[in-house]
mmCIF file of C-alpha atoms in Angstrom:
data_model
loop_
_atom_site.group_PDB
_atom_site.id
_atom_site.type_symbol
_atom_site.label_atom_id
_atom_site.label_comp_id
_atom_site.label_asym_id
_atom_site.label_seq_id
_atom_site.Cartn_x
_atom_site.Cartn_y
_atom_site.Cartn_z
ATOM 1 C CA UNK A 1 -5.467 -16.423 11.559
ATOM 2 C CA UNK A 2 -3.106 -13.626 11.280
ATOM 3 C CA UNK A 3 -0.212 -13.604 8.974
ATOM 4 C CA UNK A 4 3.580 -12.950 8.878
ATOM 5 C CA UNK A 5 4.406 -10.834 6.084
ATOM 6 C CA UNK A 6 8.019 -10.112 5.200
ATOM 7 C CA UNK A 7 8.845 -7.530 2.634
ATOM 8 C CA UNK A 8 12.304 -8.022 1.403
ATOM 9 C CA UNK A 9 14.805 -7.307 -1.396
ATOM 10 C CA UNK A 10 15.763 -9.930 -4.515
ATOM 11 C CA UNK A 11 19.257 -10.186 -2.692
ATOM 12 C CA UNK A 12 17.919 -11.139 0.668
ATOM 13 C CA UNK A 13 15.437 -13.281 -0.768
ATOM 14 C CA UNK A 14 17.345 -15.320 -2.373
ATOM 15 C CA UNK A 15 20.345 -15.709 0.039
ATOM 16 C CA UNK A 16 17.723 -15.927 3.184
ATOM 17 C CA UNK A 17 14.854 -17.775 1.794
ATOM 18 C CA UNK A 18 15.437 -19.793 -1.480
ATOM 19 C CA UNK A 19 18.036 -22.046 -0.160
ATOM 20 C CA UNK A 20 17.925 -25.507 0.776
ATOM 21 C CA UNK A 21 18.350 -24.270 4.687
ATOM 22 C CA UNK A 22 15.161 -22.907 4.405
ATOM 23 C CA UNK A 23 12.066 -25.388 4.376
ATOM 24 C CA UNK A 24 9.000 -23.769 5.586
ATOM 25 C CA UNK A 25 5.787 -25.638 4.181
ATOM 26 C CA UNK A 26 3.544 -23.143 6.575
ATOM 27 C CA UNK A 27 4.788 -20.513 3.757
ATOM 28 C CA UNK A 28 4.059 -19.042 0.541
ATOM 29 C CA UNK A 29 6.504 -16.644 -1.494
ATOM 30 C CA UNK A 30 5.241 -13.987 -4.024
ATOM 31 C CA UNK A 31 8.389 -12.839 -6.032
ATOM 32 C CA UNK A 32 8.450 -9.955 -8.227
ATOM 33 C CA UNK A 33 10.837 -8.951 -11.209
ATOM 34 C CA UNK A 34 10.728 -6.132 -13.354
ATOM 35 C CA UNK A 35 11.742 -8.305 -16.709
ATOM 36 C CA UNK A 36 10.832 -11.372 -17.946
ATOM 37 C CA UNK A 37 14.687 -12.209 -17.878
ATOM 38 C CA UNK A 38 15.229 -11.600 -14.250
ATOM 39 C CA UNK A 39 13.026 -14.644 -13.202
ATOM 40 C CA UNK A 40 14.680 -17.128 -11.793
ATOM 41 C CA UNK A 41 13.743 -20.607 -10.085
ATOM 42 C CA UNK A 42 11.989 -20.642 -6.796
ATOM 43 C CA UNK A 43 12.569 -23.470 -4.390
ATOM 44 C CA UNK A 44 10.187 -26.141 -3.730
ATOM 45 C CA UNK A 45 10.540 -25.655 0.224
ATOM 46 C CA UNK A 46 7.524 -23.380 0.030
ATOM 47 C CA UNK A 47 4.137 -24.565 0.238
ATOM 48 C CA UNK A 48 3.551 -22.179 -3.036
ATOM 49 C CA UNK A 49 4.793 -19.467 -4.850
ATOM 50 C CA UNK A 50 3.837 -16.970 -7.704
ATOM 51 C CA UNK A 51 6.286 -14.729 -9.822
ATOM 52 C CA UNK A 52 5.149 -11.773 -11.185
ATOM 53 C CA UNK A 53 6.485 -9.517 -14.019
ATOM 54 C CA UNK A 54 6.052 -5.829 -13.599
ATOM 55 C CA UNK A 55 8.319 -2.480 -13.419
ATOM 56 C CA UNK A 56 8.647 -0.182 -10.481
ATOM 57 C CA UNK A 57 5.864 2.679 -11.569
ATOM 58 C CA UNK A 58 1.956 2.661 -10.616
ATOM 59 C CA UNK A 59 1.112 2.142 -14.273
ATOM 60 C CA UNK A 60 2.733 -1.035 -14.803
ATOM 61 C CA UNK A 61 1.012 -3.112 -11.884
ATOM 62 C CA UNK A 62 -2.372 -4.630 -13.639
ATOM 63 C CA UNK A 63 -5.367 -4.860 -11.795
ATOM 64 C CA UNK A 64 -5.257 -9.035 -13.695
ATOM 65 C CA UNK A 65 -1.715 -9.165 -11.247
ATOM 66 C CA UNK A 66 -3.507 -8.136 -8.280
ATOM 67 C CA UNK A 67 -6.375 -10.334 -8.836
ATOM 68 C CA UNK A 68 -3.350 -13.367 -9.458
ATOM 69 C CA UNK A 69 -2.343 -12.281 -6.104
ATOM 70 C CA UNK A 70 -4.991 -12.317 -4.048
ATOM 71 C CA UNK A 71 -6.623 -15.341 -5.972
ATOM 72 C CA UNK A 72 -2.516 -17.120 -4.835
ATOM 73 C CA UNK A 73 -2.692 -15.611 -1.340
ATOM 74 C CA UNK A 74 -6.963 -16.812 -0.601
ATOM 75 C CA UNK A 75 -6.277 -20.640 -2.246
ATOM 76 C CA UNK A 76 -3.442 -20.748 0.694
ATOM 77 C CA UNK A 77 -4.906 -18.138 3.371
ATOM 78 C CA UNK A 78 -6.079 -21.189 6.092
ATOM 79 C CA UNK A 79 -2.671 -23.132 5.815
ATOM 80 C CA UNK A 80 -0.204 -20.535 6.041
ATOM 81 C CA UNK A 81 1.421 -18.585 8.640
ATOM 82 C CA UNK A 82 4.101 -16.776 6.706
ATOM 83 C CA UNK A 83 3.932 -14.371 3.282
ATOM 84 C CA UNK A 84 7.722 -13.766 2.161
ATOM 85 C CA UNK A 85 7.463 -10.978 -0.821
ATOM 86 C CA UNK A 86 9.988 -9.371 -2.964
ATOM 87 C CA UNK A 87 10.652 -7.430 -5.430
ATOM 88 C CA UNK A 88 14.464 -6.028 -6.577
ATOM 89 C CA UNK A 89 14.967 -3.163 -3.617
ATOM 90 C CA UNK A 90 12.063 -5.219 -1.385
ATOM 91 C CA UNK A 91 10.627 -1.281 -0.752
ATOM 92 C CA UNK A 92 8.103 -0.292 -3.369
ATOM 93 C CA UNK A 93 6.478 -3.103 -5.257
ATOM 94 C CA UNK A 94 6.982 -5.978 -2.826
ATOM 95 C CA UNK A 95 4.365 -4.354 -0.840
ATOM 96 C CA UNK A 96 1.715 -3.209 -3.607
#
């Protein structure tokens, strides 16, 4: 089954997405910070999420955090319809 991915910024993610308005158990949300203190709580209206820790250069994104990825995205793959993934600008790490 095909997938809805949605690449989007910290801001819109959490205005749009991790609010109580939103309630989407057909989704899972990969979130991405660059410091450990910039995580924050994700809502429980997802079917799943993962938040990841890793700064906006080539050399900081670990082949162990794409394997967490893909390992988070194949446990859900047959009951999801929608990916939501940020990262702080949603442009260059939310879609690594």
């Amino acid at each position: 089954m095909k997938k809805n991915i949605i690449f989007t910024s910290q801001k819109d993610f959490i205005k749009l997405f991790n609010t109580d308005l939103f309630a989407n158990q057909d989704t899972i949300a990969i979130s991405i910070v660059t410091t450990k203190e910039d995580k924050f709580e994700i809502n429980k209206n997802f079917k799943d999420s993962i938040q990841l820790v890793f700064e906006d250069s080539e050399s900081s994104f670990t082949t162990s955090q794409a394997e967490q990825i893909l390992n988070f995205v194949n446990l859900h793959r047959n009951q999801i319809k929608h990916i939501v993934i940020h990262c702080l600008v949603g442009i260059y790490r939310s879609s690594t």
